[in-house]
CSV table of C-alpha atoms in Angstrom, one decimal:
chain,number,residue,atom,x,y,z
A,1,GLU,CA,102.1,165.2,168.6
A,2,ASP,CA,99.7,163.0,170.0
A,3,GLN,CA,97.1,164.2,171.9
A,4,VAL,CA,93.6,163.9,173.4
A,5,THR,CA,91.4,167.2,174.4
A,6,GLN,CA,88.4,167.5,176.0
A,7,SER,CA,85.5,169.9,176.0
A,8,PRO,CA,84.0,171.9,177.6
A,9,GLU,CA,86.2,171.2,180.9
A,10,ALA,CA,83.1,171.8,183.1
A,11,LEU,CA,79.2,171.8,182.2
A,12,ARG,CA,76.5,172.4,184.2
A,13,LEU,CA,73.1,171.3,183.3
A,14,GLN,CA,69.4,171.7,184.3
A,15,GLU,CA,68.0,168.2,184.9
A,16,GLY,CA,66.3,167.5,181.9
A,17,GLU,CA,68.7,169.5,179.5
A,18,SER,CA,70.3,167.5,176.9
A,19,SER,CA,74.1,168.5,175.7
A,20,SER,CA,77.1,166.6,174.5
A,21,LEU,CA,80.8,166.2,175.2
A,22,ASN,CA,83.4,166.1,172.9
A,23,CYS,CA,86.4,164.7,172.8
A,24,SER,CA,89.0,165.4,170.2
A,25,TYR,CA,92.3,163.3,169.2
A,26,THR,CA,95.2,163.7,167.0
A,27,VAL,CA,96.4,159.8,167.1
A,28,SER,CA,97.0,158.5,164.0
A,29,GLY,CA,96.0,154.9,163.6
A,30,LEU,CA,92.6,154.6,165.7
A,31,ARG,CA,92.9,151.7,167.6
A,32,GLY,CA,89.8,152.2,169.7
A,33,LEU,CA,88.7,155.2,172.0
A,34,PHE,CA,87.5,154.8,175.5
A,35,TRP,CA,85.0,156.8,177.9
A,36,TYR,CA,84.8,156.7,181.2
A,37,ARG,CA,82.7,157.8,184.3
A,38,GLN,CA,84.7,158.9,187.6
A,39,ASP,CA,83.0,159.8,190.9
A,40,PRO,CA,85.0,161.9,192.9
A,41,GLY,CA,87.3,159.7,195.1
A,42,LYS,CA,86.5,156.5,192.9
A,43,GLY,CA,88.5,155.2,190.0
A,44,PRO,CA,87.1,155.3,186.3
A,45,GLU,CA,84.1,153.4,185.7
A,46,PHE,CA,84.2,152.0,182.1
A,47,LEU,CA,81.0,153.4,179.8
A,48,PHE,CA,82.3,152.8,176.3
A,49,THR,CA,84.3,151.5,173.6
A,50,LEU,CA,84.2,152.7,170.0
A,51,TYR,CA,86.8,151.2,167.3
A,52,SER,CA,85.8,152.8,164.0
A,53,ALA,CA,84.1,156.2,162.4
A,54,GLY,CA,80.4,155.7,162.1
A,55,GLU,CA,80.2,153.7,165.2
A,56,GLU,CA,77.6,154.3,168.1
A,57,LYS,CA,77.0,152.9,171.5
A,58,GLU,CA,74.0,153.7,173.8
A,59,LYS,CA,73.8,152.9,177.8
A,60,GLU,CA,71.0,154.3,179.4
A,61,ARG,CA,70.7,158.1,179.0
A,62,LEU,CA,74.5,158.5,177.0
A,63,LYS,CA,75.2,157.7,173.6
A,64,ALA,CA,79.0,157.7,172.4
A,65,THR,CA,79.7,158.6,168.6
A,66,LEU,CA,83.0,158.4,166.5
A,67,THR,CA,84.3,160.5,163.4
A,68,LYS,CA,87.7,160.3,162.1
A,69,LYS,CA,88.7,163.4,164.6
A,70,GLU,CA,86.6,163.2,167.5
A,71,SER,CA,84.2,161.6,169.8
A,72,PHE,CA,81.1,162.6,171.4
A,73,LEU,CA,79.1,161.8,174.3
A,74,HIS,CA,75.5,162.6,174.4
A,75,ILE,CA,73.6,163.2,177.5
A,76,THR,CA,70.1,163.2,177.1
A,77,ALA,CA,67.4,164.4,179.8
A,78,PRO,CA,70.3,163.9,182.4
A,79,LYS,CA,69.5,163.7,186.3
A,80,PRO,CA,71.4,164.7,189.2
A,81,GLU,CA,73.2,161.0,189.4
A,82,ASP,CA,74.9,161.8,185.7
A,83,SER,CA,76.8,164.0,187.8
A,84,ALA,CA,80.7,163.2,187.3
A,85,THR,CA,83.3,163.7,185.5
A,86,TYR,CA,83.8,162.0,182.0
A,87,LEU,CA,87.1,161.0,180.8
A,88,CYS,CA,88.5,159.7,177.1
A,89,ALA,CA,91.4,157.9,176.5
A,90,VAL,CA,92.9,156.3,172.9
A,91,PRO,CA,95.9,154.2,172.9
A,92,LEU,CA,98.7,154.8,171.0
A,93,ASN,CA,99.7,153.3,168.1
A,94,ALA,CA,102.5,151.5,169.6
A,95,GLY,CA,101.5,147.6,168.7
A,96,ASN,CA,100.0,147.4,172.1
A,97,ASN,CA,97.7,149.8,174.2
A,98,ARG,CA,99.8,150.0,177.2
A,99,LYS,CA,100.2,153.6,176.8
A,100,LEU,CA,96.9,155.1,176.9
A,101,ILE,CA,96.6,159.0,176.5
A,102,TRP,CA,94.1,160.3,178.8
A,103,GLY,CA,92.0,163.7,178.4
A,104,LEU,CA,91.8,166.0,181.5
A,105,GLY,CA,88.0,165.2,181.9
A,106,THR,CA,84.7,167.2,181.1
A,107,SER,CA,83.2,168.0,184.9
A,108,LEU,CA,79.6,167.5,184.3
A,109,ALA,CA,77.0,168.4,187.1
A,110,VAL,CA,73.4,168.5,186.9
A,111,ASN,CA,71.1,170.3,189.3
A,112,PRO,CA,67.7,169.0,189.9
B,1,GLU,CA,81.4,144.7,185.9
B,2,ALA,CA,84.9,144.9,187.0
B,3,ASP,CA,86.6,142.4,189.9
B,4,ILE,CA,89.3,144.5,191.1
B,5,TYR,CA,90.2,145.3,194.3
B,6,GLN,CA,92.4,147.8,196.1
B,7,THR,CA,93.1,148.0,199.8
B,8,PRO,CA,93.6,150.1,201.5
B,9,ARG,CA,91.2,152.4,200.7
B,10,TYR,CA,92.2,155.1,202.9
B,11,LEU,CA,95.5,155.3,204.5
B,12,VAL,CA,97.2,158.3,206.4
B,13,ILE,CA,101.2,157.3,207.7
B,14,GLY,CA,104.0,159.2,208.8
B,15,THR,CA,107.3,160.4,207.0
B,16,GLY,CA,109.5,157.9,206.3
B,17,LYS,CA,107.0,154.5,206.9
B,18,LYS,CA,106.7,151.9,204.6
B,19,ILE,CA,103.4,151.0,203.0
B,20,THR,CA,102.4,148.8,200.3
B,21,LEU,CA,99.2,149.0,198.6
B,22,GLU,CA,97.5,145.9,197.3
B,23,CYS,CA,95.6,145.0,194.1
B,24,SER,CA,93.9,141.8,193.3
B,25,GLN,CA,91.8,141.0,190.1
B,26,THR,CA,89.9,138.0,189.5
B,27,MET,CA,89.4,138.1,186.0
B,28,GLY,CA,92.8,136.1,184.6
B,29,HIS,CA,94.1,139.5,183.1
B,30,ASP,CA,97.6,139.5,181.9
B,31,LYS,CA,98.0,143.4,181.9
B,32,MET,CA,98.1,145.1,184.9
B,33,TYR,CA,99.0,148.9,185.9
B,34,TRP,CA,99.3,151.7,188.1
B,35,TYR,CA,98.2,154.9,187.9
B,36,GLN,CA,98.2,158.2,190.1
B,37,GLN,CA,95.8,161.0,190.0
B,38,ASP,CA,95.7,164.1,191.8
B,39,PRO,CA,92.4,165.6,192.9
B,40,GLY,CA,91.3,167.1,189.5
B,41,MET,CA,94.3,166.5,187.6
B,42,GLU,CA,94.7,163.7,185.0
B,43,LEU,CA,95.7,160.4,185.2
B,44,HIS,CA,99.6,159.1,184.8
B,45,LEU,CA,100.7,155.9,184.4
B,46,ILE,CA,103.4,154.9,186.9
B,47,HIS,CA,104.1,150.9,186.6
B,48,TYR,CA,102.6,148.3,184.5
B,49,SER,CA,103.2,144.4,183.8
B,50,TYR,CA,102.6,141.9,180.8
B,51,GLY,CA,102.3,139.4,182.9
B,52,VAL,CA,104.0,137.2,185.8
B,53,ASN,CA,108.0,138.1,186.2
B,54,SER,CA,107.3,141.3,184.1
B,55,THR,CA,107.2,145.0,185.2
B,56,GLU,CA,108.1,148.1,183.6
B,57,LYS,CA,108.5,151.8,184.9
B,58,GLY,CA,105.3,153.9,183.3
B,59,ASP,CA,105.6,157.5,182.0
B,60,LEU,CA,105.7,159.3,185.2
B,61,SER,CA,108.7,158.9,187.3
B,62,SER,CA,107.7,157.4,190.8
B,63,GLU,CA,109.7,156.1,193.9
B,64,SER,CA,107.8,153.1,194.2
B,65,THR,CA,108.1,149.7,193.1
B,66,VAL,CA,105.8,146.6,191.9
B,67,SER,CA,106.3,142.9,191.8
B,68,ARG,CA,103.9,140.8,189.5
B,69,ILE,CA,104.4,136.9,191.2
B,70,ARG,CA,100.7,135.8,190.7
B,71,THR,CA,98.8,136.6,188.1
B,72,GLU,CA,95.9,137.8,190.0
B,73,HIS,CA,98.2,140.4,192.2
B,74,PHE,CA,100.2,143.4,191.2
B,75,PRO,CA,101.2,145.3,194.7
B,76,LEU,CA,102.8,148.5,195.1
B,77,THR,CA,105.3,149.2,197.8
B,78,LEU,CA,106.9,152.9,198.9
B,79,GLU,CA,110.2,152.1,201.1
B,80,SER,CA,110.1,155.4,202.4
B,81,ALA,CA,107.1,157.6,202.2
B,82,ARG,CA,107.2,161.2,201.7
B,83,PRO,CA,104.6,164.0,201.6
B,84,SER,CA,105.4,164.1,197.8
B,85,HIS,CA,104.0,160.7,197.6
B,86,THR,CA,100.3,161.9,198.8
B,87,SER,CA,98.0,161.2,195.7
B,88,GLN,CA,95.1,158.9,194.8
B,89,TYR,CA,96.9,155.7,193.5
B,90,LEU,CA,94.5,153.8,190.8
B,91,CYS,CA,95.1,150.0,190.1
B,92,ALA,CA,93.9,148.5,186.6
B,93,SER,CA,93.8,145.7,184.4
B,94,ARG,CA,93.0,144.1,180.9
B,95,ASP,CA,92.7,141.2,178.8
B,96,ARG,CA,94.8,140.6,176.0
B,97,GLY,CA,94.1,142.5,172.4
B,98,LEU,CA,95.4,145.8,171.2
B,99,GLY,CA,91.7,147.5,172.3
B,100,ASN,CA,90.5,145.6,175.1
B,101,THR,CA,89.0,147.6,177.9
B,102,ILE,CA,90.9,148.5,181.0
B,103,TYR,CA,89.3,147.7,184.3
B,104,PHE,CA,90.1,149.8,187.5
B,105,GLY,CA,89.7,149.8,191.1
B,106,GLU,CA,88.2,151.7,193.1
B,107,GLY,CA,91.8,153.3,193.9
B,108,SER,CA,93.8,153.9,197.4
B,109,TRP,CA,94.3,157.5,198.7
B,110,LEU,CA,97.2,157.8,200.4
B,111,THR,CA,98.2,160.8,202.6
B,112,VAL,CA,101.9,160.9,204.2
B,113,VAL,CA,102.1,163.2,206.7
């Protein structure tokens, strides 16, 4: 069954305490993996797209990596403003990405 | 940065009222989507459109309807709102190509009392 699983569900860090969020998937024939950040009451904000195993992308304190089975979102020296829910999504191998499978997200809280 | 706009951002209406949530994008994207998301829950696709005059139901059954008369505009309508329709509605769009990024609007919070 096509599935996207994110862990942990929730994570609380102290400011400056680096950590990683995980997104594992069972979709065959990966055609991209998306990371989004969502603040409470707002729409998801695009962060990264990864297309192939071994690919890495960085943006400020965030770095996303991809293997054949999972993706990690590494957060280096986080700040309170990094607090948000981080979502990953994978398109089904159906010839289009109308159907995205979304993870439930990791709720990150960074304490000052 | 995404140029996709939703109005209203917040709406409280009475049961039985008709409402339309507006969504516009200025990026010229062919594909547009409506998602429904309850607080702390996952995103559910309720409608999508491949282009003008093309609309289809999504994975989650919804009593809402959509139209796509212009590329940039994708409104969602509820003919008779009920408390069960209380939720956040997110509009999104993307360009052609399988892996192209989906961009979201800020969302419309609907409360039906």
